[in-house]
Coordinates of C-alpha atoms in Angstrom, one line a residue:
M1 CA 4.9 22.5 8.4
L2 CA 2.9 19.3 7.9
E3 CA 1.4 20.0 4.6
L4 CA 0.0 16.4 3.9
G5 CA -1.0 13.6 6.2
V6 CA -1.6 10.3 4.2
I7 CA -3.8 7.5 5.7
A8 CA -2.8 4.4 3.7
D9 CA -5.1 1.4 3.7
D10 CA -2.2 -1.0 3.8
L11 CA 1.5 -0.8 4.6
T12 CA 2.9 -1.7 1.2
G13 CA 0.8 1.0 -0.5
G14 CA 1.8 3.5 2.3
V15 CA 5.5 2.8 1.7
K16 CA 5.1 3.3 -2.0
V17 CA 3.5 6.7 -1.6
A18 CA 6.3 7.7 0.7
S19 CA 8.9 6.5 -1.8
L20 CA 7.4 8.5 -4.7
L21 CA 7.5 11.7 -2.5
E22 CA 11.1 10.8 -1.6
E23 CA 12.0 10.4 -5.3
D24 CA 10.7 13.8 -5.9
G25 CA 12.7 15.3 -3.1
V26 CA 10.2 15.3 -0.2
R27 CA 11.2 13.5 3.0
C28 CA 8.3 11.4 4.0
P29 CA 8.6 8.9 6.8
V30 CA 6.1 6.1 7.4
V31 CA 4.6 5.5 10.8
T32 CA 2.5 2.6 11.8
S33 CA 0.9 4.0 15.0
V34 CA -0.5 7.5 15.8
E35 CA 1.8 7.5 18.9
A36 CA 4.9 7.6 16.5
L37 CA 3.6 10.9 15.1
E38 CA 4.8 12.6 18.3
A39 CA 8.4 11.9 17.4
L40 CA 8.3 13.5 13.9
D41 CA 10.8 16.2 13.0
D42 CA 9.2 19.7 12.9
E43 CA 10.6 20.0 9.5
V44 CA 8.6 17.1 8.0
Q45 CA 6.1 18.2 5.4
A46 CA 4.5 14.8 4.7
V47 CA 3.9 11.6 6.6
V48 CA 2.2 8.4 5.9
V49 CA 0.3 6.6 8.5
G50 CA 0.3 2.9 7.3
R51 CA -2.6 0.9 8.6
K52 CA -4.5 -2.3 7.8
L53 CA -7.9 -1.0 6.6
L54 CA -8.4 -2.8 3.3
S55 CA -10.1 -6.1 4.5
R56 CA -11.0 -5.3 8.1
P57 CA -14.7 -5.1 9.2
A58 CA -16.0 -1.7 8.1
D59 CA -16.7 -0.4 11.6
E60 CA -13.1 -1.2 12.7
A61 CA -11.6 0.3 9.6
V62 CA -13.7 3.4 10.0
A63 CA -12.7 3.8 13.7
D64 CA -9.0 3.3 12.8
A65 CA -9.0 5.9 10.0
I66 CA -10.8 8.5 12.2
H67 CA -8.2 8.0 14.9
S68 CA -5.4 8.4 12.5
A69 CA -7.0 11.5 10.9
E70 CA -7.7 13.1 14.3
S71 CA -4.1 12.6 15.3
L72 CA -2.8 14.0 12.0
L73 CA -5.0 17.1 12.3
A74 CA -3.8 17.6 16.0
R75 CA -0.3 17.4 14.6
G76 CA -1.1 20.3 12.2
A77 CA -1.7 18.5 9.0
K78 CA -3.2 20.9 6.4
Q79 CA -4.7 18.2 4.2
I80 CA -5.8 14.5 4.8
Y81 CA -5.1 12.1 1.9
Y82 CA -6.8 8.8 2.1
K83 CA -4.8 6.4 0.0
Y84 CA -6.0 3.2 -1.6
S85 CA -4.8 1.0 -4.5
A86 CA -4.8 2.1 -8.0
L87 CA -6.9 -0.9 -8.6
F88 CA -9.5 0.4 -6.2
S89 CA -9.0 -2.9 -4.3
S90 CA -11.8 -3.4 -1.8
T91 CA -14.2 -6.2 -0.6
A92 CA -17.8 -6.4 -1.6
R93 CA -18.7 -4.3 1.6
G94 CA -16.0 -1.7 1.5
N95 CA -13.9 -0.3 2.9
I96 CA -13.3 2.8 0.6
G97 CA -16.8 4.1 0.7
P98 CA -17.3 3.8 4.5
V99 CA -13.9 5.2 5.4
A100 CA -14.4 8.2 3.1
E101 CA -17.8 9.0 4.4
A102 CA -16.4 9.1 8.0
L103 CA -13.4 11.2 6.9
M104 CA -15.6 13.5 5.1
E105 CA -17.7 14.1 8.2
L106 CA -14.6 14.6 10.3
T107 CA -13.1 17.3 8.0
Q108 CA -16.5 18.9 7.4
T109 CA -16.1 19.0 3.7
D110 CA -19.1 18.9 1.3
R111 CA -17.6 16.7 -1.5
V112 CA -14.8 14.3 -2.0
L113 CA -12.9 13.4 -5.2
F114 CA -11.7 9.9 -5.9
C115 CA -8.5 9.7 -8.1
P116 CA -7.2 6.1 -8.4
G117 CA -5.6 6.6 -11.8
R118 CA -1.9 6.1 -12.3
P119 CA -1.2 6.8 -16.0
E120 CA 2.5 6.2 -15.8
R121 CA 1.8 2.8 -14.5
D122 CA -0.9 2.0 -17.1
A123 CA -3.8 2.3 -14.6
M124 CA -6.2 4.7 -16.3
V125 CA -9.9 5.8 -15.6
Y126 CA -11.9 6.8 -18.5
R127 CA -15.8 7.4 -18.4
G128 CA -15.5 6.0 -14.8
R129 CA -14.0 2.6 -16.0
L130 CA -10.7 1.5 -14.7
F131 CA -8.3 0.2 -17.4
L132 CA -5.0 -1.7 -16.9
G133 CA -3.3 -1.1 -20.2
S134 CA -5.7 -2.0 -22.9
N135 CA -7.8 -4.3 -20.5
M136 CA -10.5 -3.3 -18.2
L137 CA -10.1 -4.2 -14.7
H138 CA -12.5 -7.1 -14.6
E139 CA -10.7 -8.6 -17.6
T140 CA -7.5 -9.0 -15.7
P141 CA -6.3 -11.6 -13.2
R142 CA -7.4 -9.2 -10.5
R143 CA -10.9 -10.7 -10.8
F144 CA -9.3 -13.8 -9.2
D145 CA -7.7 -12.1 -6.2
P146 CA -8.5 -14.3 -3.1
V147 CA -9.2 -11.4 -0.8
T148 CA -10.3 -8.5 -3.1
P149 CA -11.7 -9.9 -6.3
M150 CA -12.4 -7.0 -8.6
T151 CA -15.2 -8.1 -11.1
N152 CA -16.6 -4.7 -12.0
S153 CA -14.6 -2.0 -13.8
N154 CA -17.2 0.7 -13.3
L155 CA -15.8 2.5 -10.4
V156 CA -18.9 4.7 -10.0
E157 CA -20.9 1.5 -9.5
V158 CA -18.2 0.0 -7.2
L159 CA -18.1 3.0 -5.0
Q160 CA -21.9 3.5 -4.9
S161 CA -22.3 -0.1 -3.7
Q162 CA -20.3 0.8 -0.7
S163 CA -21.7 4.2 0.0
R164 CA -24.8 5.8 1.4
L165 CA -23.9 9.0 -0.4
E166 CA -24.6 9.6 -4.1
V167 CA -21.6 9.0 -6.4
G168 CA -21.0 10.9 -9.6
L169 CA -18.3 11.3 -12.3
V170 CA -16.0 14.1 -13.4
D171 CA -15.3 12.8 -16.9
H172 CA -12.3 13.6 -19.0
D173 CA -14.0 16.1 -21.1
T174 CA -15.1 18.1 -18.1
M175 CA -11.6 17.8 -16.6
R176 CA -10.0 19.3 -19.7
T177 CA -12.3 22.4 -19.7
G178 CA -10.2 23.9 -16.9
R179 CA -10.5 24.6 -13.2
A180 CA -13.2 27.2 -13.2
A181 CA -15.5 25.1 -15.4
C182 CA -14.8 22.0 -13.2
E183 CA -15.5 24.0 -10.1
R184 CA -18.9 25.1 -11.6
F185 CA -19.7 21.5 -12.5
L186 CA -18.9 20.2 -9.1
A187 CA -21.0 23.0 -7.4
E188 CA -23.9 22.1 -9.6
Q189 CA -23.6 18.4 -8.9
S190 CA -23.2 19.0 -5.2
A191 CA -26.3 21.1 -5.2
A192 CA -28.1 18.2 -6.8
G193 CA -27.0 15.9 -3.9
V194 CA -23.9 14.3 -5.3
R195 CA -21.1 14.1 -2.7
F196 CA -18.6 11.6 -4.1
F197 CA -16.9 12.0 -7.5
I198 CA -14.8 9.4 -9.5
V199 CA -12.3 11.4 -11.5
D200 CA -11.1 10.4 -15.0
V201 CA -7.3 10.3 -15.5
I202 CA -5.8 9.0 -18.6
D203 CA -2.5 10.9 -18.9
P204 CA 0.0 12.4 -16.5
P205 CA -1.2 16.1 -17.0
D206 CA -4.5 15.0 -15.7
L207 CA -3.0 14.4 -12.3
D208 CA -1.8 18.0 -12.2
R209 CA -5.3 19.1 -13.1
V210 CA -6.9 17.1 -10.3
A211 CA -4.2 18.4 -7.8
D212 CA -5.1 22.0 -8.8
L213 CA -8.8 21.2 -8.3
V214 CA -8.3 19.7 -4.8
R215 CA -5.2 21.6 -3.6
H216 CA -7.2 23.5 -0.8
C217 CA -9.6 20.7 0.1
P218 CA -9.2 19.4 3.5
L219 CA -9.7 15.9 2.3
T220 CA -9.0 14.1 -1.0
T221 CA -8.4 10.5 -1.9
G222 CA -6.6 8.4 -4.5
S223 CA -3.8 6.1 -5.2
D224 CA 0.0 6.6 -5.2
D225 CA 0.9 9.5 -7.6
L226 CA -1.5 12.3 -6.7
P227 CA 0.4 13.3 -3.5
V228 CA 3.5 14.1 -5.6
A229 CA 1.5 16.5 -7.7
L230 CA -0.1 18.0 -4.6
S231 CA 3.3 18.6 -3.1
R232 CA 4.6 20.6 -6.1
G233 CA 2.0 23.3 -5.3
W234 CA 3.1 23.9 -1.6
P235 CA 4.1 27.5 -1.1
E236 CA 7.4 26.3 0.6
R237 CA 8.7 22.9 -0.4
N238 CA 11.8 21.5 1.3
I239 CA 13.8 19.6 -1.3
A240 CA 16.1 16.8 -0.2
E241 CA 18.4 14.6 -2.1
P242 CA 16.6 11.2 -3.0
R243 CA 18.1 8.2 -1.2
T244 CA 18.5 4.9 -2.9
L245 CA 20.6 3.5 -0.2
L246 CA 19.4 3.4 3.4
P247 CA 21.6 2.7 6.6
P248 CA 22.8 -0.8 7.2
A249 CA 21.0 -3.5 9.2
P250 CA 23.7 -6.1 10.0
G251 CA 22.2 -9.6 10.5
H252 CA 20.6 -12.5 8.6
A253 CA 18.2 -12.2 5.7
V254 CA 14.9 -14.0 5.0
V255 CA 12.1 -13.9 2.5
I256 CA 8.5 -14.0 3.8
S257 CA 5.9 -14.6 1.2
G258 CA 2.2 -14.7 1.7
S259 CA 1.1 -13.6 -1.8
C260 CA -0.3 -16.2 -4.1
T261 CA -0.2 -14.1 -7.4
P262 CA 1.5 -15.5 -10.5
K263 CA 4.3 -13.0 -10.2
T264 CA 5.1 -13.7 -6.6
S265 CA 5.0 -17.4 -7.4
R266 CA 7.6 -17.0 -10.2
Q267 CA 9.8 -14.8 -8.0
L268 CA 9.7 -17.3 -5.1
S269 CA 10.4 -20.3 -7.5
R270 CA 13.5 -18.5 -8.8
F271 CA 14.8 -17.8 -5.3
E272 CA 14.0 -21.4 -4.5
G273 CA 16.3 -22.6 -7.3
T274 CA 19.3 -21.7 -5.1
R275 CA 18.0 -21.1 -1.5
P276 CA 15.9 -23.2 0.9
V277 CA 12.2 -22.3 1.3
F278 CA 9.8 -23.8 3.9
R279 CA 6.4 -23.9 2.1
V280 CA 3.6 -23.9 4.7
D281 CA 0.4 -25.7 3.9
L282 CA -2.4 -23.6 5.5
V283 CA -4.8 -26.6 5.9
E284 CA -2.0 -28.5 7.7
A285 CA -1.2 -25.4 9.8
A286 CA -4.7 -25.1 10.9
R287 CA -4.6 -28.6 12.4
D288 CA -1.0 -28.6 13.8
E289 CA -0.3 -26.3 16.6
G290 CA 3.4 -27.2 16.6
L291 CA 4.0 -26.2 13.0
L292 CA 5.5 -22.8 13.8
D293 CA 8.0 -24.4 16.1
R294 CA 9.1 -26.7 13.3
V295 CA 9.5 -23.7 10.9
V296 CA 11.7 -22.0 13.5
E297 CA 13.9 -25.0 14.1
W298 CA 14.2 -25.6 10.4
A299 CA 15.4 -22.0 10.0
R300 CA 17.7 -22.1 13.0
G301 CA 20.2 -24.5 11.4
R302 CA 20.2 -22.7 8.1
L303 CA 20.4 -19.1 8.6
A304 CA 24.1 -18.9 8.9
R305 CA 24.4 -20.3 5.4
G306 CA 22.6 -17.5 3.8
P307 CA 19.0 -16.2 3.0
L308 CA 16.1 -18.6 3.3
G309 CA 12.4 -18.3 2.8
I310 CA 9.1 -19.0 4.6
A311 CA 6.1 -19.0 2.4
T312 CA 2.3 -19.8 2.3
T313 CA 2.4 -19.0 -1.4
T314 CA 0.6 -21.7 -3.4
D315 CA -1.1 -22.0 -6.8
A316 CA -4.7 -21.5 -7.7
Q317 CA -5.6 -25.0 -6.6
G318 CA -3.9 -24.6 -3.4
V319 CA -5.8 -21.3 -2.7
K320 CA -9.1 -23.0 -3.4
R321 CA -8.4 -25.9 -1.2
A322 CA -7.4 -23.7 1.7
Q323 CA -10.4 -21.4 1.2
A324 CA -12.7 -24.4 1.0
E325 CA -11.4 -25.7 4.3
L326 CA -10.8 -22.4 6.2
G327 CA -12.9 -19.8 4.4
R328 CA -11.6 -17.0 2.3
E329 CA -11.0 -14.6 5.3
G330 CA -9.9 -17.5 7.5
A331 CA -7.2 -18.7 5.2
S332 CA -5.9 -15.1 4.8
A333 CA -6.0 -14.4 8.5
L334 CA -4.2 -17.6 9.3
A335 CA -1.5 -16.9 6.7
D336 CA -0.8 -13.4 8.0
D337 CA -0.8 -14.5 11.6
L338 CA 1.6 -17.4 11.0
L339 CA 4.0 -15.4 8.9
G340 CA 4.0 -12.5 11.3
R341 CA 4.8 -14.8 14.3
A342 CA 7.5 -16.5 12.3
S343 CA 9.0 -13.2 11.5
R344 CA 9.2 -12.3 15.2
E345 CA 10.8 -15.6 16.0
L346 CA 13.3 -15.2 13.1
Y347 CA 14.1 -11.7 14.4
G348 CA 15.0 -13.4 17.7
L349 CA 17.5 -15.5 15.8
G350 CA 19.3 -12.5 14.4
V351 CA 17.4 -11.8 11.2
R352 CA 17.6 -8.1 10.4
K353 CA 16.8 -8.1 6.7
F354 CA 13.3 -9.0 5.5
V355 CA 12.0 -9.3 1.9
V356 CA 8.2 -9.5 2.2
A357 CA 5.7 -10.4 -0.6
G358 CA 2.0 -9.3 -0.1
G359 CA 0.4 -6.2 1.1
E360 CA -1.5 -7.8 4.0
T361 CA 1.6 -10.0 4.8
S362 CA 3.9 -6.9 4.9
G363 CA 1.5 -5.3 7.4
A364 CA 1.5 -8.4 9.6
V365 CA 5.3 -8.7 9.5
I366 CA 5.9 -5.0 10.4
K367 CA 3.3 -5.1 13.2
S368 CA 4.8 -8.3 14.6
L369 CA 8.3 -6.8 14.6
G370 CA 6.9 -3.7 16.4
L371 CA 8.3 -1.2 13.7
E372 CA 6.6 2.1 14.3
H373 CA 8.7 4.6 12.4
L374 CA 10.3 3.7 9.0
E375 CA 12.6 5.8 6.8
V376 CA 11.8 5.1 3.1
G377 CA 14.1 5.0 0.0
A378 CA 13.3 6.8 -3.2
H379 CA 11.2 4.9 -5.8
D380 CA 13.3 2.9 -8.1
D381 CA 13.6 -0.6 -9.4
L382 CA 12.5 -1.9 -6.0
L383 CA 9.2 -0.3 -6.8
G384 CA 9.1 1.8 -3.6
G385 CA 9.3 -1.0 -1.1
Y386 CA 12.7 -0.3 0.5
C387 CA 12.5 0.9 4.0
H388 CA 14.5 1.0 7.3
R389 CA 14.0 1.2 11.0
A390 CA 16.9 3.2 12.5
G391 CA 18.3 3.2 16.0
D392 CA 20.5 0.9 18.2
D393 CA 18.8 -2.2 16.6
P394 CA 18.2 -1.4 13.0
V395 CA 16.1 -3.4 10.7
S396 CA 15.8 -3.2 6.9
L397 CA 12.9 -4.4 4.7
V398 CA 11.8 -4.5 1.1
V399 CA 8.0 -4.9 0.9
K400 CA 6.0 -5.5 -2.2
S401 CA 2.5 -6.1 -3.4
G402 CA 1.7 -9.5 -4.9
S403 CA 1.6 -8.3 -8.5
A404 CA 4.7 -6.2 -8.4
G405 CA 8.2 -6.8 -9.7
E406 CA 10.1 -8.9 -12.3
D407 CA 11.2 -12.5 -11.7
D408 CA 14.5 -11.4 -10.1
F409 CA 12.9 -9.0 -7.6
I410 CA 14.0 -11.0 -4.6
D411 CA 17.6 -11.1 -5.7
K412 CA 17.6 -7.2 -6.3
A413 CA 16.1 -6.6 -2.9
L414 CA 18.7 -8.7 -1.0
E415 CA 21.4 -7.2 -3.0
R416 CA 20.4 -3.6 -2.1
M417 CA 20.4 -4.3 1.7
W418 CA 23.8 -6.0 1.3
M419 CA 25.0 -3.0 -0.4
A420 CA 23.9 -0.8 2.5
D421 CA 25.9 -3.1 4.9
A422 CA 29.0 -2.9 2.6
A423 CA 28.8 0.9 2.2
S424 CA 29.0 1.3 6.0
V425 CA 32.2 -0.7 6.5

């Protein structure tokens, strides 16, 4: 029954894919370890394995992805889907190319399509170039991202720089000629040695065309929306009622923020207008081994009075200062480690509701809390980040990427989890 096994390169993106499938009526849990696959209900048709692959050393990311894929195949998955950001976010050395090469070898397929386009979210690929609205990717603030700066909009060139295999393009004109013509084009290109193909997607029907083209491929790749199009072609599709309210998680609430994007900064500032926030200076944290203890003691006396925040979020100058002192990867690793450990300590103080800003930060928090199996709410104004660990000690989270959400996102996230508590009374 497992039609689709998704390997997501970060937790936030993995939860979003699951939420889009849930919105369309497909139950799709998220697991954070392959061991958790053993506990899946036999009726589950799709599952997301959420891992931290995006910024790890390539050899580690490849080994991790292969382990996930082997476990999904052993569980009976008919198709593997390697999920990355619609922004094709990656470091200069990968890891989209290296992971895709390894999965290609494992699944013994002779070509792989790459479909990052999300036209309903204004992320479009045309002539192999990625556009966000009317701007090319390298013209947007993504070029300043502290971990994955995207300075080239030509995805063929970006993928080629990470890959040993030759990269080609299925352009929009070719896509619109129909499946048979596309198959002939791909066969001709494959015979000439091309193995990877960036696919143009500029409007929603293009996703259906891509899904039709790769429906029976053992491996395909892309961003958030393509799995929904794939699921609509399953011969038997179990339809469930979308859930916008998950079970309750009684306990305190906190906001954990590691993102330094302008959107997250505005969201945190709005929250800070009425709630206390402990802002961690990473340079100071690197020199002060007792900082985490002070954070926990600060929180201990305030949790009973309502939500509070712990953040390494800072402005562009603060990011530059931390990176100059600690290095780009060192600053990011320190922030994730500190916020992950803080989350675990706060859990020990009775926190059971977490709003987490930042993809890498979300992964660190979920790992630190030991959450291996998550139910996911349907995609809505929480942008697919609402999830829940059921059981005797339930935990609820709303996770988000740094660039997601309006200024009142934190308020909406907390309100949703409180609504779940109230509905259970």
